[in-house]
Short mmCIF file of N, CA and C in Angstrom, two decimals:
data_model
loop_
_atom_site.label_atom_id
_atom_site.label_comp_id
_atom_site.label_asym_id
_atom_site.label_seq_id
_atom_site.Cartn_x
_atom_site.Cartn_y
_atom_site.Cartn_z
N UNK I 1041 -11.69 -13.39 -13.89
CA UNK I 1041 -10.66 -12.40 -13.98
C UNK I 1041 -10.04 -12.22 -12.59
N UNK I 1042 -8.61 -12.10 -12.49
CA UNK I 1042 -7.81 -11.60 -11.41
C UNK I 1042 -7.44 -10.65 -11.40
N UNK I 1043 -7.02 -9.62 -10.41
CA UNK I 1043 -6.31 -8.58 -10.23
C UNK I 1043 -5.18 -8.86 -9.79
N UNK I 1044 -3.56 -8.03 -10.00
CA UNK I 1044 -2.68 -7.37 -9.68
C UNK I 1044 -2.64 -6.49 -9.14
N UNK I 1045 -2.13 -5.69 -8.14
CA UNK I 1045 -2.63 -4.20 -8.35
C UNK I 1045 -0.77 -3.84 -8.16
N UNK I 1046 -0.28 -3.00 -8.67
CA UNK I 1046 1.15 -2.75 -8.49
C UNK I 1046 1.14 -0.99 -8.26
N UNK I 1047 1.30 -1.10 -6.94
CA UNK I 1047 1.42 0.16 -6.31
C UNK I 1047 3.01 1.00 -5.90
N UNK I 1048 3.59 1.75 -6.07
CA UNK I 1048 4.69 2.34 -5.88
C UNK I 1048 4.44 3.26 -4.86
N UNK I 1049 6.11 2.43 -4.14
CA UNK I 1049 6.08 3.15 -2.58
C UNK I 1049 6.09 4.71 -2.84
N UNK I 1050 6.16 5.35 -4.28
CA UNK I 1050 6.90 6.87 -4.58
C UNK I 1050 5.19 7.57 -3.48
N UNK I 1051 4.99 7.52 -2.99
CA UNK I 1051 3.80 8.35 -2.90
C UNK I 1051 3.85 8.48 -0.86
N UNK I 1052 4.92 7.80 -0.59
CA UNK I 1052 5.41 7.80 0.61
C UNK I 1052 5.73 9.35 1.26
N UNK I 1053 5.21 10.23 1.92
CA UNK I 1053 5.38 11.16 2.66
C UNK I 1053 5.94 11.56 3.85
N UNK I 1054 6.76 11.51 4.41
CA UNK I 1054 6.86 12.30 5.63
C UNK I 1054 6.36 11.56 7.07
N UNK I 1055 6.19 10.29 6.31
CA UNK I 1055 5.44 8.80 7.19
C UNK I 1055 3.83 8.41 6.83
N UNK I 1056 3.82 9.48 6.03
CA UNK I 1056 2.57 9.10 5.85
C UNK I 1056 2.32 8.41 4.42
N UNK I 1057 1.33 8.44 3.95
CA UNK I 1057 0.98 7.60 1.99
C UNK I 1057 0.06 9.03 1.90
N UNK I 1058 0.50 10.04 0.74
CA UNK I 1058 -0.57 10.59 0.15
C UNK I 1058 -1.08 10.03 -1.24
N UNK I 1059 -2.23 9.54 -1.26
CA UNK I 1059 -2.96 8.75 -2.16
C UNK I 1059 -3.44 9.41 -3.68
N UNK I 1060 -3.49 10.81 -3.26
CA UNK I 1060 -3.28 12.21 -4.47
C UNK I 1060 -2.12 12.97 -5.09
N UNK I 1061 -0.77 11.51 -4.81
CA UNK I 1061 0.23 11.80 -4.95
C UNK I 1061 0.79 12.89 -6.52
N UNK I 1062 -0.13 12.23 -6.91
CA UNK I 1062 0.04 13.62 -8.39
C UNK I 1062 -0.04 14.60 -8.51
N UNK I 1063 -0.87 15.01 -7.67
CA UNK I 1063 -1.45 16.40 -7.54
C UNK I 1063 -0.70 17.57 -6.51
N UNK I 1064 0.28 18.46 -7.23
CA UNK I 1064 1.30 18.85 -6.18
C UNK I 1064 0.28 19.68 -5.09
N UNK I 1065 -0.98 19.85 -5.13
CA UNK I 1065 -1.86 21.21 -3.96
C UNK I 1065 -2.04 19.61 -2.91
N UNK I 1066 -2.10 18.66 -3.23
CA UNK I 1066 -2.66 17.78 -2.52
C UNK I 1066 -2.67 18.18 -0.71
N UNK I 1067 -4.02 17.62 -0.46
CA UNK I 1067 -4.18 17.81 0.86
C UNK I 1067 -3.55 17.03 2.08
N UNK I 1068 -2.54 17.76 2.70
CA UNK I 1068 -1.98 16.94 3.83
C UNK I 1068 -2.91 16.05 4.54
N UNK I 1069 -4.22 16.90 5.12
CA UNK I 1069 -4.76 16.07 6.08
C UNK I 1069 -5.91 15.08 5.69
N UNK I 1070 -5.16 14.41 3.88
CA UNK I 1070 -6.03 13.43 3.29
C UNK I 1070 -5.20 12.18 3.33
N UNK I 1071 -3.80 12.45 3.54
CA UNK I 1071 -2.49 11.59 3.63
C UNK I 1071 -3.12 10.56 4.42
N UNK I 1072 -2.51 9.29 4.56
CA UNK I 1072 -3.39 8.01 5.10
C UNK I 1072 -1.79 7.44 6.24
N UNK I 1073 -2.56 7.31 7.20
CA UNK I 1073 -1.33 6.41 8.26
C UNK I 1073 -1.06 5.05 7.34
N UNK I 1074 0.11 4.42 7.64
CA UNK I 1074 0.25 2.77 7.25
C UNK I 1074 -1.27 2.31 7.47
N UNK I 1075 -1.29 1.79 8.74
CA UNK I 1075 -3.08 1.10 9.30
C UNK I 1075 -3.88 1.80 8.63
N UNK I 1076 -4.02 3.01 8.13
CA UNK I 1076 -5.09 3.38 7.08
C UNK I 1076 -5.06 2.91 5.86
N UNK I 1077 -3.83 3.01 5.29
CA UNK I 1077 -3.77 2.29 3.77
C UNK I 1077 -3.64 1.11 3.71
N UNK I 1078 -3.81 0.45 4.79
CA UNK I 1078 -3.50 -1.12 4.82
C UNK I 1078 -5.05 -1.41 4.85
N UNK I 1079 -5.83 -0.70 5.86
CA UNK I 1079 -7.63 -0.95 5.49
C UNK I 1079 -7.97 -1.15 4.23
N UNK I 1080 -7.35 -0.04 3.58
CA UNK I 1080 -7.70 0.00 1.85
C UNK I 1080 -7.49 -1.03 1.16
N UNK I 1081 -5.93 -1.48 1.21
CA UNK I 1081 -5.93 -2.09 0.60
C UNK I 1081 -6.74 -3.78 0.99
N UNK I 1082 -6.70 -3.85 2.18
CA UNK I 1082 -7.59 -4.83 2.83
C UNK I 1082 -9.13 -4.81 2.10
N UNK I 1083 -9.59 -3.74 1.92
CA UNK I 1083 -11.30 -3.41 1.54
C UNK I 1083 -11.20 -3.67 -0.32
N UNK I 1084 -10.11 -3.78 -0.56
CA UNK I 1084 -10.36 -4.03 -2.14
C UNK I 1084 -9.69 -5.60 -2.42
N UNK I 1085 -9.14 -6.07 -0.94
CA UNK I 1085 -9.09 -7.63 -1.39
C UNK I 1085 -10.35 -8.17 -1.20
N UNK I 1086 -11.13 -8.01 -0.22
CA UNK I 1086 -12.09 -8.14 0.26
C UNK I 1086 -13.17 -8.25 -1.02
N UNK I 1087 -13.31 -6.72 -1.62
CA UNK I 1087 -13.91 -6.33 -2.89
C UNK I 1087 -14.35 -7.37 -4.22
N UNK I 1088 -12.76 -7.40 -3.99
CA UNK I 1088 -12.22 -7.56 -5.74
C UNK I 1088 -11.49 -9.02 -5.38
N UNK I 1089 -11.31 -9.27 -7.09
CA UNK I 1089 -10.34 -10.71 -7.21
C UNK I 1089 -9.08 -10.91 -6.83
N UNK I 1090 -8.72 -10.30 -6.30
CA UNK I 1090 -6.74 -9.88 -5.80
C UNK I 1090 -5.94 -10.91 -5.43
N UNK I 1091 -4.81 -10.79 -6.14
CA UNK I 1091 -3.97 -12.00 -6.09
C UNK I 1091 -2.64 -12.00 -5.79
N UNK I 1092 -2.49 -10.13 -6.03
CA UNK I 1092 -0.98 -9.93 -5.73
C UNK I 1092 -0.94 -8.16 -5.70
N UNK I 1093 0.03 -7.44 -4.68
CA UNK I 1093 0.20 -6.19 -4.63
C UNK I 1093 1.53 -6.08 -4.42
N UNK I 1094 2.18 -5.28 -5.42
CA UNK I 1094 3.20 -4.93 -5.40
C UNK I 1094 3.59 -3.81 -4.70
N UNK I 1095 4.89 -3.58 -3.85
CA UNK I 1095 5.09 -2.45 -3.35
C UNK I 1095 4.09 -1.26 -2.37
N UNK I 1096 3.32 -2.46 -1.64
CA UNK I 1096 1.93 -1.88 -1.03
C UNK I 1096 1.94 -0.42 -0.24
N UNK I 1097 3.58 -0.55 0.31
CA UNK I 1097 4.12 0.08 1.45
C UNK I 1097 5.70 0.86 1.42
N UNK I 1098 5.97 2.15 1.61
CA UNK I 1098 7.14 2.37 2.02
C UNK I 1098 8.79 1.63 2.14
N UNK I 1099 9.48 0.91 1.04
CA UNK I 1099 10.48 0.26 1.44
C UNK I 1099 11.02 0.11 2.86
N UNK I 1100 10.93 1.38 3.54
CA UNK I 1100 11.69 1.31 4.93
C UNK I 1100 10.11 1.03 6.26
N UNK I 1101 9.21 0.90 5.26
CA UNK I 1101 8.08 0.92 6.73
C UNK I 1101 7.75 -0.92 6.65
N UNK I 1102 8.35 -1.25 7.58
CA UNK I 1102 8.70 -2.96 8.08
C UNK I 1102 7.53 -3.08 8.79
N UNK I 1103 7.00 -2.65 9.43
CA UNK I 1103 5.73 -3.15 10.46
C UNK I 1103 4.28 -2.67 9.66
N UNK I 1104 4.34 -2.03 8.84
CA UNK I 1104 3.29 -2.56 7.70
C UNK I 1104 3.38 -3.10 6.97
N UNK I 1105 4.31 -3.79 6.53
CA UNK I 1105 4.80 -4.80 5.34
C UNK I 1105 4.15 -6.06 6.27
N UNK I 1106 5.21 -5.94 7.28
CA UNK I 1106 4.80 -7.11 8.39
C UNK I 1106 2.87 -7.77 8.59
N UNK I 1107 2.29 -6.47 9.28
CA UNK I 1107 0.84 -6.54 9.34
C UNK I 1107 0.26 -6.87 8.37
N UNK I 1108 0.57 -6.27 7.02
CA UNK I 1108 -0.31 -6.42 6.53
C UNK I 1108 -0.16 -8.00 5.50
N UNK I 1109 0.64 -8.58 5.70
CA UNK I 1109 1.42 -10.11 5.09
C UNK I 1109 0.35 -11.11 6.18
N UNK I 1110 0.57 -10.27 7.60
CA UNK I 1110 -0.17 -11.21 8.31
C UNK I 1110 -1.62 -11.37 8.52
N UNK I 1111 -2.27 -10.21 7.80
CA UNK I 1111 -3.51 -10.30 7.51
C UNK I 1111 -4.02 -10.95 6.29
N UNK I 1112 -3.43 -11.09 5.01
CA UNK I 1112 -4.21 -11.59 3.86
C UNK I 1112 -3.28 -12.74 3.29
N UNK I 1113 -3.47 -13.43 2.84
CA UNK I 1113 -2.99 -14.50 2.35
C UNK I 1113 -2.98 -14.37 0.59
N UNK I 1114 -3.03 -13.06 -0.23
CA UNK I 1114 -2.97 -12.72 -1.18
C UNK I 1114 -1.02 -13.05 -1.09
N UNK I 1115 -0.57 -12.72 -2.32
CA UNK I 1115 1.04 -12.25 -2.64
C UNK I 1115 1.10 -11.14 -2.57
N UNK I 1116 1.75 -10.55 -1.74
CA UNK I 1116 2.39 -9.16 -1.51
C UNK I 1116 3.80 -9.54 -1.65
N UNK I 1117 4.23 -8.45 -2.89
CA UNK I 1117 5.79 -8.63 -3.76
C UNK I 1117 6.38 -7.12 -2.93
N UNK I 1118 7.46 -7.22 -2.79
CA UNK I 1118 8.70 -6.26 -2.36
C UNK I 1118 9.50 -5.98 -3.12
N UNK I 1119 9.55 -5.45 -4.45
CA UNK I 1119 11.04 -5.19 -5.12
C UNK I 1119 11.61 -4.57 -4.45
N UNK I 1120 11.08 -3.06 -3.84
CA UNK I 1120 12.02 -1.67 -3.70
C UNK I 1120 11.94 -2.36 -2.22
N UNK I 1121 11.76 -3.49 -1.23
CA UNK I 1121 11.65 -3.76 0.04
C UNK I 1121 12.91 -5.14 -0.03
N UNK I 1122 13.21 -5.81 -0.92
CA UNK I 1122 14.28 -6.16 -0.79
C UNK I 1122 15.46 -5.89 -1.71
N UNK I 1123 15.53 -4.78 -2.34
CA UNK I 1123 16.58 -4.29 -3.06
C UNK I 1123 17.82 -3.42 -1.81
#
């Protein structure tokens, strides 16, 4: 079995990723830097079977798109990053 994982930039904050994006009480100081959510998602390629992540990152945040392309050799897809 492979994974996909298709993540939407909607959860993008104020520069930050809140990961409890559903939850309107959500805790600010649980919000994750880029380099934090890029660990994550790094620790579940690592994990798991992963083959492709969609929309990992912020349309407008370029230097985690960047980093994190240059760390894994999985497919990382951009719709809302080249629309």
């Amino acid at each position: 079995m492979k994974l996909a994982w298709m993540y939407c930039s909607e959860f993008h904050k104020n520069g930050t990723y809140d990961l409890d994006f559903k939850n309107p009480n959500s805790n600010t100081a649980d919000y994750l830097s880029s380099d934090k959510l890029a660990d994550v998602y790094l620790d579940f390629i690592k994990d798991f079977p992963m083959v492709s992540i969609e929309d990992p990152f912020d349309q407008d945040d370029w230097a985690a798109w960047t980093a994190l392309t240059a760390k894994t050799s999985i497919q990382i897809v951009g719709d809302d990053l080249t629309v």
